[in-house]
Each structure stands twice: as structure tokens, then as C-alpha cells.
Coordinates of C-alpha atoms in Angstrom, one line a residue:
X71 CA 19.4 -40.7 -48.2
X72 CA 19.0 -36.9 -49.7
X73 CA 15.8 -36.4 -51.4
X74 CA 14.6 -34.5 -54.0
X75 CA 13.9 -30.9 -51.7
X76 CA 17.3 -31.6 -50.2
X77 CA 19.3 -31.8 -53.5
X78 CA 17.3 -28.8 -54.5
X79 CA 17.9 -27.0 -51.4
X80 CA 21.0 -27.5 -52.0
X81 CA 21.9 -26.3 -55.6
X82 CA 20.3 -23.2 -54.4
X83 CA 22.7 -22.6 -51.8
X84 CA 25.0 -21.9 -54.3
X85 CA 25.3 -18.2 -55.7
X86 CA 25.6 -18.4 -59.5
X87 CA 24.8 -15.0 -59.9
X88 CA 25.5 -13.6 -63.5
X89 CA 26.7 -10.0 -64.2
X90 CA 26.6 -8.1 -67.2
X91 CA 30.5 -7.4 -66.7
X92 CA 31.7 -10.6 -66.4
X93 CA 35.1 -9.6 -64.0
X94 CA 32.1 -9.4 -60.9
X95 CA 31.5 -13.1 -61.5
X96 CA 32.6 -15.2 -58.8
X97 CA 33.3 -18.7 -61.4
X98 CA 34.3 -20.5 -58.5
X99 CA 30.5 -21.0 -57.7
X100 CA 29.7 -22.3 -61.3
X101 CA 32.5 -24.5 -60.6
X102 CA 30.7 -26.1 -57.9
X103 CA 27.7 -26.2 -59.2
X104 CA 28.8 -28.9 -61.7
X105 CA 30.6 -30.5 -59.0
X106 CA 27.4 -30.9 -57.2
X107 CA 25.8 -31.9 -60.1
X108 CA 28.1 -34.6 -60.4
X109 CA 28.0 -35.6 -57.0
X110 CA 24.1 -35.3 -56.6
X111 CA 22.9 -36.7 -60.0
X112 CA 25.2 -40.0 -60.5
X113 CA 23.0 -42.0 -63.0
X114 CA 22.2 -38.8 -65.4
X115 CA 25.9 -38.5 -65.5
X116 CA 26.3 -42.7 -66.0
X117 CA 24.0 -42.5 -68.7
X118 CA 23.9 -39.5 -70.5
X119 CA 26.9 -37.7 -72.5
X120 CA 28.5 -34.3 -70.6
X121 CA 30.2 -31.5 -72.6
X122 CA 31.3 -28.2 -71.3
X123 CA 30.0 -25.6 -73.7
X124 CA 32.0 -22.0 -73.4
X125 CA 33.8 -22.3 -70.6
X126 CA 30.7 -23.5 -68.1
X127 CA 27.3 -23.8 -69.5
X128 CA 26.4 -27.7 -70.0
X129 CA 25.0 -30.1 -72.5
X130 CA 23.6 -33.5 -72.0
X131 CA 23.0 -36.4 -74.8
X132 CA 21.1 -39.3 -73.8
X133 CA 21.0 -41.4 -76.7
X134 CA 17.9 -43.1 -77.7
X135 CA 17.2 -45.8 -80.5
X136 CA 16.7 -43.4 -83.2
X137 CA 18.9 -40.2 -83.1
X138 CA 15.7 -38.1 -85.2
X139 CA 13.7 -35.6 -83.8
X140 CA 15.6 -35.0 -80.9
X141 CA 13.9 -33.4 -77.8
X142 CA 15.6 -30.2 -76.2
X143 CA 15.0 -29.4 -72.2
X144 CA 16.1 -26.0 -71.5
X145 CA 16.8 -24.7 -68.3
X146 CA 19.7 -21.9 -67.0
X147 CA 22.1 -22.1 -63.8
X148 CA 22.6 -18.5 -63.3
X149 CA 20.5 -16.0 -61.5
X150 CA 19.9 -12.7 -61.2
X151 CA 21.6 -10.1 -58.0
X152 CA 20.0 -9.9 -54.4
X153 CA 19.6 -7.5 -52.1
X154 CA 20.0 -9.2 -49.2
X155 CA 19.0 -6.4 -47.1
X156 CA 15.3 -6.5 -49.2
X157 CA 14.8 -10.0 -48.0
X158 CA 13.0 -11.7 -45.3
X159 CA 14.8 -14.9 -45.0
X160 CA 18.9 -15.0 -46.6
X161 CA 18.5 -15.7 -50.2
X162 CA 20.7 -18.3 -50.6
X163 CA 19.8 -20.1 -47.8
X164 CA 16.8 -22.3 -49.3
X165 CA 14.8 -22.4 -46.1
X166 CA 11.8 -24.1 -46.0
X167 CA 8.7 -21.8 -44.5
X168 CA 5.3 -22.6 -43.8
X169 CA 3.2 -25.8 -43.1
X170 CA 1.3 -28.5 -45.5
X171 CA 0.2 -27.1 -49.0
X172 CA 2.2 -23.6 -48.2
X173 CA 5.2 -24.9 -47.2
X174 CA 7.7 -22.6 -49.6
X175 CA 11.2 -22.9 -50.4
X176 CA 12.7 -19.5 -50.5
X177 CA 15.5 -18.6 -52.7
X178 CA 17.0 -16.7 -55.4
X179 CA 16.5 -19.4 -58.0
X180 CA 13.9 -21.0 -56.6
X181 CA 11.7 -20.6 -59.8
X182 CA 13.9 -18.5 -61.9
X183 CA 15.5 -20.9 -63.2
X184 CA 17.1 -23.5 -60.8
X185 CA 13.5 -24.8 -60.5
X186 CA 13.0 -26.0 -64.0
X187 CA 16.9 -27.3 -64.2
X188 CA 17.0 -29.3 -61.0
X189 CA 13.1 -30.8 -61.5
X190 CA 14.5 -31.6 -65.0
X191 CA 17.5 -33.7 -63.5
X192 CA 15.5 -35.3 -60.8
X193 CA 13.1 -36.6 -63.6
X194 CA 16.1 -38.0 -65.4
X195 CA 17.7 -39.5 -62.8
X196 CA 15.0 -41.6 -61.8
X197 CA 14.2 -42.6 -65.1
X198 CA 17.8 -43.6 -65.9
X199 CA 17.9 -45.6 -62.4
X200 CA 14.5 -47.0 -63.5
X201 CA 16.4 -48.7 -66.6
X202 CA 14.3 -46.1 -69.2
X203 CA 15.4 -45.8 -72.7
X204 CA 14.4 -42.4 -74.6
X205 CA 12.7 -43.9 -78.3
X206 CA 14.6 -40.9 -79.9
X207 CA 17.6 -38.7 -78.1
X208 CA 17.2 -36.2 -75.4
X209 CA 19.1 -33.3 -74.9
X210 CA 19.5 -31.0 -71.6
X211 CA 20.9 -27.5 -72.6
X212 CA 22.0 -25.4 -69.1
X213 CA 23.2 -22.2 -70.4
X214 CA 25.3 -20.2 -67.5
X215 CA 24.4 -16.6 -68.5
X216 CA 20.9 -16.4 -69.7
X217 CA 20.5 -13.4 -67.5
X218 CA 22.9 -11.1 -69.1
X219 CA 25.0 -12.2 -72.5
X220 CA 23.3 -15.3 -73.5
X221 CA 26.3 -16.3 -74.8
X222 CA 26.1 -20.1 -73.3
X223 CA 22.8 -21.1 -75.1
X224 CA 24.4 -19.4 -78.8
X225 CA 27.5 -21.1 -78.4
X226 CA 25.1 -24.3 -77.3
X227 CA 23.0 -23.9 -80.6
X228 CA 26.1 -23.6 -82.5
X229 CA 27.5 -27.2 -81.7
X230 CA 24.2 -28.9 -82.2
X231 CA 23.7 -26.9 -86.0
X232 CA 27.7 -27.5 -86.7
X233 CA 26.8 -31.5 -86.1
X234 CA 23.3 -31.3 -87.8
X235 CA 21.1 -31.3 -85.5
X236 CA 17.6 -30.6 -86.0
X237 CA 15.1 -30.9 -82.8
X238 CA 11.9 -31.8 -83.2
X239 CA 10.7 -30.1 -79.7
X240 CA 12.8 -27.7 -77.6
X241 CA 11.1 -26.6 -74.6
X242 CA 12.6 -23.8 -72.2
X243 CA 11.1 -21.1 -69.2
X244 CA 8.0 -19.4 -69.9
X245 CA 4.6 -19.3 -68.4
X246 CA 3.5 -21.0 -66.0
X247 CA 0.2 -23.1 -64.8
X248 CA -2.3 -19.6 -63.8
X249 CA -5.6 -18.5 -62.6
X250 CA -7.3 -15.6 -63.1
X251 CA -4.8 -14.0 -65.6
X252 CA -7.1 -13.3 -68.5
X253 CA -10.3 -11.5 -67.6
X254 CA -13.4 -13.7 -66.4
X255 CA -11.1 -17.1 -66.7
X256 CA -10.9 -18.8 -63.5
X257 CA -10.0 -22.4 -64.7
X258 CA -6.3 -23.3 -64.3
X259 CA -4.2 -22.3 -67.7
X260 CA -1.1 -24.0 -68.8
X261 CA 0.3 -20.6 -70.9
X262 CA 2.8 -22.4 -73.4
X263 CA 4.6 -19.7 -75.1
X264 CA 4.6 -20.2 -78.1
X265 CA 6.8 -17.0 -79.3
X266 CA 8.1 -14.0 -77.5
X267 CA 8.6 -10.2 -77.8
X268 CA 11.6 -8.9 -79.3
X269 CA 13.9 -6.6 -77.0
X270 CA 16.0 -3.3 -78.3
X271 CA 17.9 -0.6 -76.3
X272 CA 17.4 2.8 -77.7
X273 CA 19.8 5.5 -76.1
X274 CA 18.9 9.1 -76.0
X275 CA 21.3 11.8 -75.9
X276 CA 20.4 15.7 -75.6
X277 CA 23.8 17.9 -75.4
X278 CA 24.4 21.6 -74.5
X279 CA 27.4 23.9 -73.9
X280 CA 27.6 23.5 -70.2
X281 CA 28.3 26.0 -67.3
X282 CA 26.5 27.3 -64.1
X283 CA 23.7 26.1 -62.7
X284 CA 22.9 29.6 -61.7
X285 CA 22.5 30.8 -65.5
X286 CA 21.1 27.9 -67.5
X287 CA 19.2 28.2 -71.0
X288 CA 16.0 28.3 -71.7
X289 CA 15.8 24.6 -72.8
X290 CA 19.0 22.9 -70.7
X291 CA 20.0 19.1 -72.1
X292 CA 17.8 17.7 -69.3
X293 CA 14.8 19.6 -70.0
X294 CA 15.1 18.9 -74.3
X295 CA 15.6 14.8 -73.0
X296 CA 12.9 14.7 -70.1
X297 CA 10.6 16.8 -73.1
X298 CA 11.3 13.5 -75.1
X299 CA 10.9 11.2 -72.7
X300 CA 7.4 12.3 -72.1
X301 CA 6.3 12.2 -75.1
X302 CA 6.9 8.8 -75.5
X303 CA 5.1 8.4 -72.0
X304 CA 2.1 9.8 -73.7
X305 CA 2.3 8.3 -77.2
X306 CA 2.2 4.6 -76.6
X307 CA 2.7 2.0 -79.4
X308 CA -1.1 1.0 -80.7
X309 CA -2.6 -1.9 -79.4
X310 CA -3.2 -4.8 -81.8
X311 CA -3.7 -8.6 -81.3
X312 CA -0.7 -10.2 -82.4
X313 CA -1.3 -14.5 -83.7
X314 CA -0.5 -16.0 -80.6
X315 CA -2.5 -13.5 -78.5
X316 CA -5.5 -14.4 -81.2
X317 CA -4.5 -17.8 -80.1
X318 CA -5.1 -17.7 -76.6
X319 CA -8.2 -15.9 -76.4
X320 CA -10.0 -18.5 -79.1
X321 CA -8.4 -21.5 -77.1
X322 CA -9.9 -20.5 -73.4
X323 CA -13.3 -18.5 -75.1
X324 CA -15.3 -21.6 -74.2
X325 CA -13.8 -21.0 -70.5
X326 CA -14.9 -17.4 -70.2
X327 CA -18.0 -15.8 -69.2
X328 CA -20.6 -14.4 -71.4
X329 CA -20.4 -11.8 -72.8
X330 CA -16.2 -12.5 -72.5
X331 CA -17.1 -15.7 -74.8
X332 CA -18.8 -14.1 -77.4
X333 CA -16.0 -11.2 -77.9
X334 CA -13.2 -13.9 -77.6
X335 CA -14.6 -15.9 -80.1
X336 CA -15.2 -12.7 -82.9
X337 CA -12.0 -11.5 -82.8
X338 CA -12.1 -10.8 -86.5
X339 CA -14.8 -8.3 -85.4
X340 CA -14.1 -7.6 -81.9
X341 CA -10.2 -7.4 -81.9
X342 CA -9.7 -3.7 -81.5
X343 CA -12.1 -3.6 -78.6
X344 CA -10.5 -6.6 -76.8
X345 CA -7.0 -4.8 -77.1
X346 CA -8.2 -1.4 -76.1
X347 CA -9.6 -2.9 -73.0
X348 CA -6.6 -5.3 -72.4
X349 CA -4.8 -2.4 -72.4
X350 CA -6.1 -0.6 -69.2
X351 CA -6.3 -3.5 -67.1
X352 CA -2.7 -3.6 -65.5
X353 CA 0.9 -4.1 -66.7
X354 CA 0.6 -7.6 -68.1
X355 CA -2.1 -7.9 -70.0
X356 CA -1.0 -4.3 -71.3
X357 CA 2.3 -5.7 -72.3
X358 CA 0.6 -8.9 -74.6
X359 CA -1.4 -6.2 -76.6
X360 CA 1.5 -3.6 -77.8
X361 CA 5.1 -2.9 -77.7
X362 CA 6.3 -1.3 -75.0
X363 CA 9.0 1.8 -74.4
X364 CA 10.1 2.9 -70.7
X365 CA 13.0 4.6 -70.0
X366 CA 15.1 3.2 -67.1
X367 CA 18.8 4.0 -66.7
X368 CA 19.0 8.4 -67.0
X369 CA 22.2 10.9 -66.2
X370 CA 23.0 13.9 -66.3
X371 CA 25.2 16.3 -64.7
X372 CA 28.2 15.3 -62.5
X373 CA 27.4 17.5 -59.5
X374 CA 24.3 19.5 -58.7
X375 CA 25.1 22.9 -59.3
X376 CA 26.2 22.2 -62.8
X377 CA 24.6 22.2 -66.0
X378 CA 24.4 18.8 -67.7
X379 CA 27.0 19.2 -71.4
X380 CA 25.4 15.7 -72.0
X381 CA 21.7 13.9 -70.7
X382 CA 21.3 10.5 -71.4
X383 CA 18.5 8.3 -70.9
X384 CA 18.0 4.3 -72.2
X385 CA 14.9 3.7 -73.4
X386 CA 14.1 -0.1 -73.0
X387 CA 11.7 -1.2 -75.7
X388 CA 10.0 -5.1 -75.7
X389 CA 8.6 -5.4 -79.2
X390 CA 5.1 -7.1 -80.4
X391 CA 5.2 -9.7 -82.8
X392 CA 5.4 -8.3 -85.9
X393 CA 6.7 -5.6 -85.3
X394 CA 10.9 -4.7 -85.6
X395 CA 13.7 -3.2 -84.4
X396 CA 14.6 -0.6 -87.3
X397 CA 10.3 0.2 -87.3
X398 CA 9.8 0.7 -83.7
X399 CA 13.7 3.0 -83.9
X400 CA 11.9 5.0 -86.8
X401 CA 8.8 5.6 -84.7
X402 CA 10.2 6.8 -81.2
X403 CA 12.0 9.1 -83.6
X404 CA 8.9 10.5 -84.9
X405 CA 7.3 10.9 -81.5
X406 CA 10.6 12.9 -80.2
X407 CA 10.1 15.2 -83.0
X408 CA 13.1 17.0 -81.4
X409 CA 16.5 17.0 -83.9
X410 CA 18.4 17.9 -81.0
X411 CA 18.0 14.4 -79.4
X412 CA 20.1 12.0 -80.7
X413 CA 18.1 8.6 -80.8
X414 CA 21.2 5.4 -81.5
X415 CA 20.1 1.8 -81.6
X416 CA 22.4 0.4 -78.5
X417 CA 21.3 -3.4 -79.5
X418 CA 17.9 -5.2 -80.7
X419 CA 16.7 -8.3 -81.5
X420 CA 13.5 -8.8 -83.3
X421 CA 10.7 -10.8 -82.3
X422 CA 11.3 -14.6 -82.0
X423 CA 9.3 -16.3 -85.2
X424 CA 5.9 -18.4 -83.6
X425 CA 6.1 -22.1 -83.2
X426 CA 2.4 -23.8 -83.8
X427 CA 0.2 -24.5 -81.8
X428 CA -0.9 -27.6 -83.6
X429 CA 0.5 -30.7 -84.3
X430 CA 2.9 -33.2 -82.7
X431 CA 5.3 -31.1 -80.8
X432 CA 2.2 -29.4 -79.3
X433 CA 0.1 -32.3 -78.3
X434 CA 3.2 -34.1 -76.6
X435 CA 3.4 -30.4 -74.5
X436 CA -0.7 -30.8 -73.9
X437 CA -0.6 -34.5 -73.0
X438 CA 2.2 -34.1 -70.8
X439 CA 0.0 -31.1 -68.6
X440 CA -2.9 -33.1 -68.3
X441 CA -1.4 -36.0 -67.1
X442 CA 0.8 -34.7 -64.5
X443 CA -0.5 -31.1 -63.4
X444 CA -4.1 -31.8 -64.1
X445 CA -7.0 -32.6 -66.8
X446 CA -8.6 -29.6 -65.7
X447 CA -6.0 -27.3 -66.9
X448 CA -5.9 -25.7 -70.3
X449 CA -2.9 -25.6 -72.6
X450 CA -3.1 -22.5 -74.3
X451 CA -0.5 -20.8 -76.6
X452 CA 1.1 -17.5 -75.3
X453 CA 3.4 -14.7 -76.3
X454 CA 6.3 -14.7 -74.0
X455 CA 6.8 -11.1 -72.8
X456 CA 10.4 -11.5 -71.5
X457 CA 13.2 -12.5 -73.9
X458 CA 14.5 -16.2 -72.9
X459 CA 17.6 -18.1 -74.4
X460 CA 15.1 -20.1 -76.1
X461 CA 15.3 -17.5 -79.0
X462 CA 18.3 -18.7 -80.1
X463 CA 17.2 -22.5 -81.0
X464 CA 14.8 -21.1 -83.0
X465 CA 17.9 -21.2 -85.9
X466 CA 17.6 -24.7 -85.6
X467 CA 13.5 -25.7 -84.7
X468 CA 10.6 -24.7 -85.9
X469 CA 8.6 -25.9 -83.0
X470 CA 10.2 -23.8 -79.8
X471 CA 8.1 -23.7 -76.6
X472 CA 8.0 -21.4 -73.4
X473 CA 6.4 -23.3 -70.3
X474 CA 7.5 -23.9 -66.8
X475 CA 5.5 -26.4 -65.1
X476 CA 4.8 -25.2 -62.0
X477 CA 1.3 -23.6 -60.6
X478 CA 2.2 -20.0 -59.4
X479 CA 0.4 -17.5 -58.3
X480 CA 0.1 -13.7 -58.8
X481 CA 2.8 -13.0 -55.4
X482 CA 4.8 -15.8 -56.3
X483 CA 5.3 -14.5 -60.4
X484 CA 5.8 -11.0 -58.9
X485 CA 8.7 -12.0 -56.9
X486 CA 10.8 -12.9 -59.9
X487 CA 13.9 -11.1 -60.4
X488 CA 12.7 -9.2 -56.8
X489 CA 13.3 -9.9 -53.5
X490 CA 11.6 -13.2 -51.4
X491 CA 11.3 -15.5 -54.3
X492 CA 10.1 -18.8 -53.4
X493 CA 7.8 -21.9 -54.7
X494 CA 5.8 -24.0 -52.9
X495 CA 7.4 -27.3 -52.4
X496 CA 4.3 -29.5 -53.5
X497 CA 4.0 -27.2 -56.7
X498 CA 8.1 -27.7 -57.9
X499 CA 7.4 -31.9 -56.8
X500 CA 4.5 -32.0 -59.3
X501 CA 6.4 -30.5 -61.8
X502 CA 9.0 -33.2 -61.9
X503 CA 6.5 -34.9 -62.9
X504 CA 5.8 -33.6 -66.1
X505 CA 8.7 -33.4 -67.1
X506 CA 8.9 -37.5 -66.5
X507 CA 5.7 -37.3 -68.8
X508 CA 7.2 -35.1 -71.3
X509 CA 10.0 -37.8 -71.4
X510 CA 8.4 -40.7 -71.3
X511 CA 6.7 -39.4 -74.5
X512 CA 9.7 -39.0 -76.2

């Protein structure tokens, strides 16, 4: 009989990678991934209602006695592009390396997101085989293109508002169980997100006449844009202390150190410091005190003797909460300070709102962590630096969460979206188990 790793191992054998233009997907391997499914998960799909939501994402009812204050368990089936070449073992083979505690499944996938979706069905299916009834309904929400369009989860939150449907708790990707993340903390932190950045797509565009490489102006297209470009290198969004950040630092002060504890607890006073430093102490915690701005896609000329008519560069900007997409446009303007470069909003979305930290929906998060990962860890509320289909249900919830259950270190987060991505087999077992707690609760 297949157990849990091999049902895993499996589903990650399959290649559901997304792309941005959709005529590169291969559908045939979304295709059979709900066959597998199917095949793999029989008593989730005896007791629980399956609909096909825009052509292959998937949502699951399972009816409980009172259809109220539903509960929402996100997860997504695509993943990101490999390059195989980059890897050490083939990344959609699933092997299993290392011994005892380190044994690792590698795979693309592996955490990002076939993790949370397959630990999710493995703690439904042995609930439904263990005759469970949910007190009020669950829904599982598997959008297929989180990592590009999104399109799955909207169309997703779009059948559950057309029929009403108000969750009490949605829970999707986020952080993770960490040590050592925030300065002078070494006890085990659950980071919940509890909001995330907003994300915007500013293209810059500086033009000139063209011609000879041999005879260019005095400021060519690609000087004028690399000139702006720099100057948003060196002008930085300010740092600040958004709510949930304020959050965090109160919730694990009695963790930290002294003097840590003293300046995490006087934020009112100590704020400005605590960012500044947060700042300079790598790209992470840089990225929870301000917005960010890099540029990352750039062109130019067509051929290398030949002056650019048109340099382009998109600047990829993740916004702070409170902060917005037509503020941040009207401040990278101001920093250009050059006419000549055309600044167009591409696309944007602004910050997600925050969900408490407090209250029902929060407790049942906290309750569930403790009881399955460990009493030692702290729940704390986070800000989400990455954008996650989550954002969309917050139309329809007030109390949206960010967490994925599994206790990963600093390698292991790193690999994400890189090359060698893997989790610890031990680690993704344990976190089937919270999400049994997490139901049980329901």
C-alpha cells in the first residue's frame, strides 16, 4: 500500500509548470494531475464535492452540519520553470537523499506549493476514512496558475461570492516555522502572515534618434535610462514599521535578548531605530521595513554597434503596507527627475488589507501550531513579502492568513523558485499534522 511520501513523490513527478504565455503550457500534465488525484485520494473525492474552476484549477466542499463560517485551505498545483542543467538531482524526479532526520525529498514543488496541497489532502483523506464530520464546511481551493496570472484563485473567489459565501478563516502559503530570522530570537517562530506587500511593474523608457555606434550623443537612451536607474539604486523608499511588522516584534520581545527586548517592546519610541537597523542587516529583513524598487528585465539596441532609438528597463516594485500603487509611481518619478524618461504603470496591485491577529480565526491558527509542530513555537503575525493568490479572498474575508507548516531552514527557503528545492521528509509528515489539527478544529 502507497504511503503518504510515495503519493507525494508522486504528484511531484508531474511537471505542472505554469508560464506567463499560456501557449508554453503543456495541459496535458494538469490533466493528470487531477487524474492522480482521483486515483490517489479516493475518500476526499467520496466525500467531498469536486468542481473544475476555469478550465483546471479545483474546488472541494465537504459539508459540515452548519454551512457558516466556512474554513478555506489554499494551496496551488503549478510551479515555477527549472533549469535542469542548475540541478543536482532531476527535478521532477522526487528522489529521496540523505539518512534519518535529513532525509530530503528533492523537487520542484516540493515546498512551493505541492507541499502544502498534497499534506492538505493526506490530512483529509484520513480524516474522511476515519468517519470525521467537519462542525461547519471546509473548502480546498487549488488554483492552477498562481505563479503567473492568478486567474484560477479570482475565478475561484468569484463562485464562492456569486453563491454567498463568506469564510470565517482562509488560510494559504506564507511563512513558515523559523529560527534565527529576527535578530537575537533563537526560539522556533510560527510567522503567520497576516497581510502582504502590494506588487507594481513600472516600465522605463528613454528614446533617441538612433544611428552609429561610432558617433553617439553626449547622453545616448542607455546612458539617460541607466542615469535613472541609479538613482533609484541610491534613493531607497524610507524605512518605517508597518502594523504587522509592529506586531511581530511586540509578540516575540519577551523572546529576545536584552537590550533587543527593551527596543522591541518601545516601538512607539524606538521604531525608527529598529527599522534603520533592520534595514542593513540582509535582504529580508530589509524587505519587511520598506518598499522595495529593482530593476530586472533591461534592452536596448538590437546589435552592438548600434545606438539604442529605444532603452527599456522594468522596474519591479513590492509595496509596504500602507503605501500604494499611484504614491510609490509618483515618487520613482520624482527621484528620475529626468522628463526624458518615460515612467508607465505596466500593472499594480496595492497592498493586501491586514487580517487580525486576535480573535477566533487567530487562535484556531495558534492552537493548531502548538499542538502539532510544537508548544515551544511562537505564532507571530507577519507581512508577507511575496504576493500569494490569497489576496484575492480577501474580497470575501476579513480574516486571511499566510502560513505553511513546515520548519525550514535558511538553505531550504533560499531554494524556492531556484534550483535543488527540497524538504525534509519528517518536516512535510509533521505538517500533515496540523493541518488535521486545523481541521479537527473546525
Amino acid at each position: 500500500m502507497a504511503s503518504p511520501v510515495d503519493r507525494f513523490r508522486e504528484l511531484l513527478r508531474i511537471p505542472t509548470v505554469s508560464h506567463a504565455d499560456e501557449s508554453e503550457i503543456d495541459w496535458e500534465a494538469f490533466d493528470a494531475f487531477q487524474e492522480t488525484l482521483e486515483r490517489l485520494y479516493p475518500a476526499v473525492h467520496a466525500s467531498l464535492e469536486r468542481e473544475v474552476v476555469d478550465g483546471h484549477s479545483l474546488l472541494f466542499r465537504w459539508r459540515g452540519a452548519d454551512a457558516g463560517d466556512p474554513l478555506v485551505l489554499m494551496a496551488h498545483i503549478d510551479v515555477v520553470p527549472v533549469v535542469e542543467s542548475e540541478w543536482d538531482t532531476a527535478p521532477f524526479a522526487a528522489e529521496i537523499a540523505g539518512e534519518g532526520a535529513e532525509a530530503a525529498i528533492h523537487a520542484r514543488g516540493a515546498i512551493d506549493d505541492k507541499g502544502s496541497l498534497v499534506a492538505i489532502l493526506e490530512a483529509v483523506e484520513q480524516l474522511a476514512i476515519e468517519g470525521f464530520a467537519p462542525a461547519r464546511d471546509v473548502y480546498l481551493a487549488f488554483g492552477h496558475n498562481e505563479e503567473t496570472a492568478g486567474g484560477g484563485a479570482q475565478a475561484i473567489v468569484d463562485v464562492l461570492r456569486g453563491r454567498g459565501i463568506r469564510p470565517a478563516l482562509v488560510l494559504d502559503e506564507g511563512g513558515a516555522v523559523v529560527e534565527g530570522v529576527i535578530p537575537g530570537v533563537t526560539v522556533p517562530t510560527a510567522m503567520v502572515g497576516v497581510a502582504e506587500r502590494g506588487v507594481m511593474t513600472l516600465l522605463l523608457t528613454a528614446r533617441e534618434g538612433g544611428g552609429h555606434a561610432s558617433t553617439p550623443p553626449a547622453v545616448p537612451a542607455t546612458a539617460r535610462l541607466a542615469r535613472a536607474i541609479d538613482r533609484l539604486h541610491r534613493h531607497p523608499f524610507p524605512t518605517r514599521l508597518a502594523p504587522p511588522v509592529r506586531a511581530m516584534l511586540s509578540t516575540i520581545a519577551p523572546h529576545a535578548p536584552q537590550p533587543l527586548r527593551s527596543l522591541f517592546r518601545s516601538l512607539a519610541v524606538t521604531g525608527p531605530l529598529v527599522a534603520t537597523a533592520f534595514a542593513r542587516l540582509g535582504p529580508e529583513m530589509n524587505a519587511i521595513v520598506r518598499t522595495t524598487a529593482v530593476a530586472t528585465e533591461l534592452s536596448g539596441a538590437p546589435g552592438e554597434n548600434v545606438l539604442a532609438t529605444t532603452a527599456k528597463a522594468s522596474i519591479n516594485i513590492r509595496l509596504l503596507t500602507g503605501d500604494t500603487v499611484s504614491g510609490a509611481a509618483e515618487r520613482v518619478r520624482r527621484v528620475v527627475g529626468d522628463p526624458e524618461v518615460e515612467i508607465e504603470v505596466r500593472h499594480g496591485s496595492d497592498p493586501s488589507p491586514v487580517s487580525p491577529w486576535q480573535g477566533d480565526a487567530w487562535r484556531r491558527l495558534a492552537t493548531a501550531v502548538a499542538s502539532s509542530l510544537g508548544e515551544d513555537v511562537v505564532t507571530t503575525p507577519y507581512l508577507q513579502l511575496g504576493a500569494s493568490d490569497s489576496r484575492w479572498f480577501t474580497a470575501i474575508s476579513e480574516h486571511v492568513y499566510r502560513f505553511t507548516p513546515f520548519h525550514l531552514t535558511r538553505a531550504e527557503r533560499d531554494a524556492l523558485h531556484s534550483h535543488n528545492e527540497r524538504i525534509r521528509v519528517d518536516v512535510w509528515l509533521r505538517g500533515i499534522g496540523f493541518y488535521r489539527a486545523l481541521l479537527a478544529a473546525s
